[in-house]
Structures are given as C-alpha cells and as structure tokens.
Tab-separated table of C-alpha atoms in Angstrom:
chain	number	residue	atom	x	y	z
I	1	MET	CA	66.049	124.683	84.003
I	2	ARG	CA	62.376	123.739	83.935
I	3	SER	CA	63.172	120.465	85.763
I	4	ASP	CA	64.627	122.423	88.697
I	5	ILE	CA	61.235	123.906	89.505
I	6	LYS	CA	59.259	121.797	91.973
I	7	LYS	CA	55.723	122.088	93.180
I	8	LEU	CA	55.194	123.394	96.677
I	9	ALA	CA	53.409	120.154	97.613
I	10	GLU	CA	56.509	118.151	96.641
I	11	LEU	CA	58.739	120.397	98.751
I	12	ILE	CA	56.462	120.162	101.774
I	13	THR	CA	56.181	116.385	101.428
I	14	ALA	CA	59.953	116.040	101.127
I	15	TYR	CA	60.488	118.224	104.196
I	16	LEU	CA	57.869	116.408	106.295
I	17	ASN	CA	59.357	113.071	105.283
I	18	LYS	CA	62.836	114.283	106.197
I	19	VAL	CA	61.828	115.396	109.689
I	20	GLY	CA	59.588	112.359	110.242
I	21	LEU	CA	56.236	114.131	110.191
I	22	PHE	CA	54.972	112.804	106.867
I	23	GLU	CA	52.840	110.041	108.401
I	24	GLN	CA	51.276	112.482	110.868
I	25	SER	CA	50.299	114.845	108.057
I	26	GLN	CA	48.617	111.932	106.265
I	27	VAL	CA	46.658	111.103	109.423
I	28	LEU	CA	45.275	114.647	109.459
I	29	GLU	CA	44.146	114.137	105.879
I	30	VAL	CA	41.916	111.256	107.052
I	31	TYR	CA	39.862	113.650	109.174
I	32	ALA	CA	39.437	116.024	106.251
I	33	SER	CA	38.263	113.251	103.912
I	34	TRP	CA	35.886	111.555	106.360
I	35	ALA	CA	32.891	111.800	104.003
I	36	SER	CA	34.754	109.873	101.307
I	37	ILE	CA	35.408	107.040	103.780
I	38	VAL	CA	31.906	106.580	105.262
I	39	GLY	CA	29.696	108.349	102.729
I	40	GLU	CA	28.026	111.771	102.824
I	41	LYS	CA	24.916	110.771	104.794
I	42	GLN	CA	26.817	108.940	107.517
I	43	ALA	CA	29.489	111.646	107.684
I	44	GLY	CA	26.747	114.125	108.588
I	45	HIS	CA	25.964	112.142	111.738
I	46	SER	CA	29.399	110.821	112.676
I	47	LYS	CA	32.983	111.845	113.103
I	48	LEU	CA	36.286	110.100	113.471
I	49	ILE	CA	37.601	110.578	116.997
I	50	ASP	CA	40.843	108.605	116.939
I	51	ILE	CA	42.662	105.607	115.514
I	52	ARG	CA	44.187	103.356	118.159
I	53	HIS	CA	45.472	99.803	117.988
I	54	GLN	CA	44.306	99.427	114.365
I	55	THR	CA	40.783	100.464	115.397
I	56	ALA	CA	39.001	103.581	114.128
I	57	ILE	CA	36.966	105.126	116.945
I	58	ILE	CA	33.850	106.771	115.536
I	59	GLU	CA	31.368	108.971	117.420
I	60	VAL	CA	27.747	109.190	116.226
I	61	ASP	CA	24.886	111.418	117.332
I	62	HIS	CA	22.239	108.690	117.623
I	63	SER	CA	22.112	104.930	118.152
I	64	GLY	CA	20.393	104.512	114.769
I	65	TRP	CA	23.476	105.929	113.063
I	66	SER	CA	25.588	103.593	115.139
I	67	GLN	CA	23.721	100.686	113.568
I	68	GLN	CA	24.220	102.162	110.093
I	69	ILE	CA	27.971	102.487	110.672
I	70	LEU	CA	28.168	98.906	111.973
I	71	LEU	CA	26.134	97.580	109.029
I	72	ASN	CA	28.647	99.252	106.694
I	73	LYS	CA	31.663	98.141	108.740
I	74	ARG	CA	33.281	96.105	105.931
I	75	TYR	CA	32.812	98.962	103.443
I	76	ILE	CA	34.319	101.494	105.864
I	77	ILE	CA	37.307	99.296	106.722
I	78	ARG	CA	37.876	98.592	103.025
I	79	ASN	CA	37.885	102.355	102.325
I	80	PHE	CA	40.398	102.948	105.123
I	81	GLN	CA	42.652	100.208	103.774
I	82	LYS	CA	42.318	101.423	100.186
I	83	LYS	CA	42.846	105.155	100.825
I	84	TYR	CA	45.108	105.032	103.897
I	85	PRO	CA	46.866	101.632	104.058
I	86	GLN	CA	49.635	103.059	106.259
I	87	LEU	CA	47.137	103.428	109.133
I	88	GLY	CA	46.465	99.688	109.223
I	89	VAL	CA	42.799	100.059	110.242
I	90	GLU	CA	41.289	96.601	110.702
I	91	ASN	CA	38.335	97.328	112.976
I	92	ILE	CA	35.936	100.086	114.020
I	93	SER	CA	34.442	101.000	117.372
I	94	VAL	CA	31.343	103.182	117.603
I	95	ILE	CA	30.472	105.506	120.491
I	96	VAL	CA	27.056	107.155	120.773
I	97	SER	CA	27.317	110.760	121.957
I	98	SER	CA	25.443	111.398	125.211
I	99	HIS	CA	24.730	114.984	124.209
I	100	HIS	CA	23.264	116.403	121.028
I	101	THR	CA	26.081	117.247	118.674
I	102	ASP	CA	25.406	118.897	115.351
I	103	PHE	CA	27.774	116.886	113.170
I	104	GLN	CA	26.568	118.762	110.076
I	105	HIS	CA	28.341	121.922	111.180
I	106	THR	CA	31.523	120.382	112.567
I	107	ARG	CA	32.223	118.233	109.506
I	108	ASN	CA	35.255	116.703	111.260
I	109	ASN	CA	37.132	119.935	111.607
I	110	THR	CA	40.653	118.850	112.562
I	111	THR	CA	41.198	121.782	114.914
I	112	GLU	CA	38.087	120.814	116.842
I	113	ILE	CA	39.141	117.175	117.093
I	114	HIS	CA	42.649	117.929	118.253
I	115	SER	CA	41.665	120.686	120.685
I	116	ARG	CA	39.142	118.382	122.301
I	117	PRO	CA	40.182	117.337	125.818
I	118	ASN	CA	41.166	113.723	126.403
I	119	ASP	CA	38.412	113.464	128.996
I	120	LYS	CA	35.596	111.500	127.368
I	121	THR	CA	32.956	112.405	129.969
I	122	ASN	CA	30.576	113.601	127.261
I	123	THR	CA	30.461	110.244	125.528
I	124	VAL	CA	29.116	106.941	126.750
I	125	PRO	CA	30.132	103.595	125.228
I	126	MET	CA	27.211	101.747	123.671
I	127	GLN	CA	27.665	98.567	125.681
I	128	GLN	CA	28.153	100.023	129.141
I	129	GLU	CA	26.873	97.674	131.816
I	130	PRO	CA	25.841	98.567	135.368
I	131	PRO	CA	28.140	97.369	138.173
I	132	ILE	CA	27.292	93.990	139.680
I	133	LYS	CA	26.623	93.832	143.415
I	134	THR	CA	28.465	90.950	145.032
I	135	LYS	CA	27.346	91.241	148.657
I	136	ASN	CA	23.786	91.069	149.924
I	137	SER	CA	22.784	94.234	151.680
I	138	ASP	CA	20.117	94.519	154.358
I	139	ALA	CA	17.983	96.469	151.897
I	140	THR	CA	17.719	93.526	149.510
I	141	LYS	CA	16.869	91.128	152.348
I	142	ASN	CA	13.979	93.367	153.397
I	143	GLU	CA	12.649	93.635	149.846
I	144	LEU	CA	12.089	89.861	149.463
I	145	PRO	CA	8.931	88.178	150.725
I	146	PRO	CA	9.507	86.048	153.840
I	147	GLU	CA	8.837	82.736	152.068
I	148	ILE	CA	11.512	83.498	149.457
I	149	GLN	CA	13.972	84.544	152.173
I	150	ASP	CA	13.332	81.212	153.925
I	151	ALA	CA	13.872	79.326	150.656
I	152	PHE	CA	17.205	81.107	150.121
I	153	GLU	CA	18.302	80.359	153.674
I	154	LYS	CA	17.470	76.641	153.227
I	155	LEU	CA	19.356	76.605	149.908
I	156	LYS	CA	22.349	78.288	151.529
I	157	LYS	CA	22.381	75.706	154.373
I	158	SER	CA	22.163	72.772	151.962
I	159	ILE	CA	25.060	74.111	149.871
I	160	ILE	CA	27.184	74.562	152.999
I	161	GLU	CA	26.367	70.993	154.158
I	162	ARG	CA	27.261	69.493	150.747
I	163	ASN	CA	30.633	71.249	150.704
I	164	ARG	CA	31.646	69.806	154.102
C-alpha cells in the first residue's frame, strides 16, 4: 500500500510528460535558477531573455557586465549543458540594455520575462553599426575643400577611362 503513494512532483511530471509540456516546464526552471548558471554577481546584473537556435540571449545593464559574461562564456555554456542538456545551448549572445534596469530586484522573475512584449525597442545590440551612405549628396560635395573635390573628379574620370 505504501508503494501506491506517489509524490506530487512525480504526478505533475508524469502529467506534463503525457500532455507534452514537460520540456516547457524545464525551460521555465532555467529562468528560476539563473544565478546557478552564471554566478550570483553576474546574475545581479543580467537576465536570460530567451533561448533561440541553441543560443542563450542574455541582457545586461552595463557594457562592463557584457564583457564579464563574454569572458565567462565557456563556463556559462558548460553550466547550461550540464544542468539543462535538453536545451542544447552552444552559444550566448549578450545585449546591453539601453535603459537602466535594476536586475537586483527582478531576479529573472519568469512572469516578468514572459509578459514582456516581443518588441525589443528598449534594448540595443552591442554591435549595431550606422547605415552606410551609398550615394553622394550635395551636402557632402559642399563640405569638401575645392582641391579635394577636384582630385576626386580627376580620379573618377581616370577610372571611367580605364574601364572603357
């Protein structure tokens, strides 16, 4: 009779596995155990945003913490693989928050993460580059000294003549 009694955790796990939600419940556990993956200090200044294409997307509150996370990249990936092998994390991507976020108080609260809108307007990727202008505008022609403009015109003519 004693063997018929099961723990509630076993019943919940069996049910989640039966309906196909077991893996999703394990993913939520990752958010709750963030400090054990990156360490207490780094967890205070970072949070796991998402896991996509075997890459953990991590948001930090300052570029200095971004460097710390990247310096510990191998350690963090090893912890993911050791504690949550089913997620298949093989890389990390770090985003520096463009606004001051107090990560100490959020502590990767799963309700906050999942209620967050998909719009990432508040975050800016670290390696964002300005758009490249391809056409010369009149403004740039006026900004150059006349002797440099003449040199560019001569260069342009010689290139056109060589290509003929």
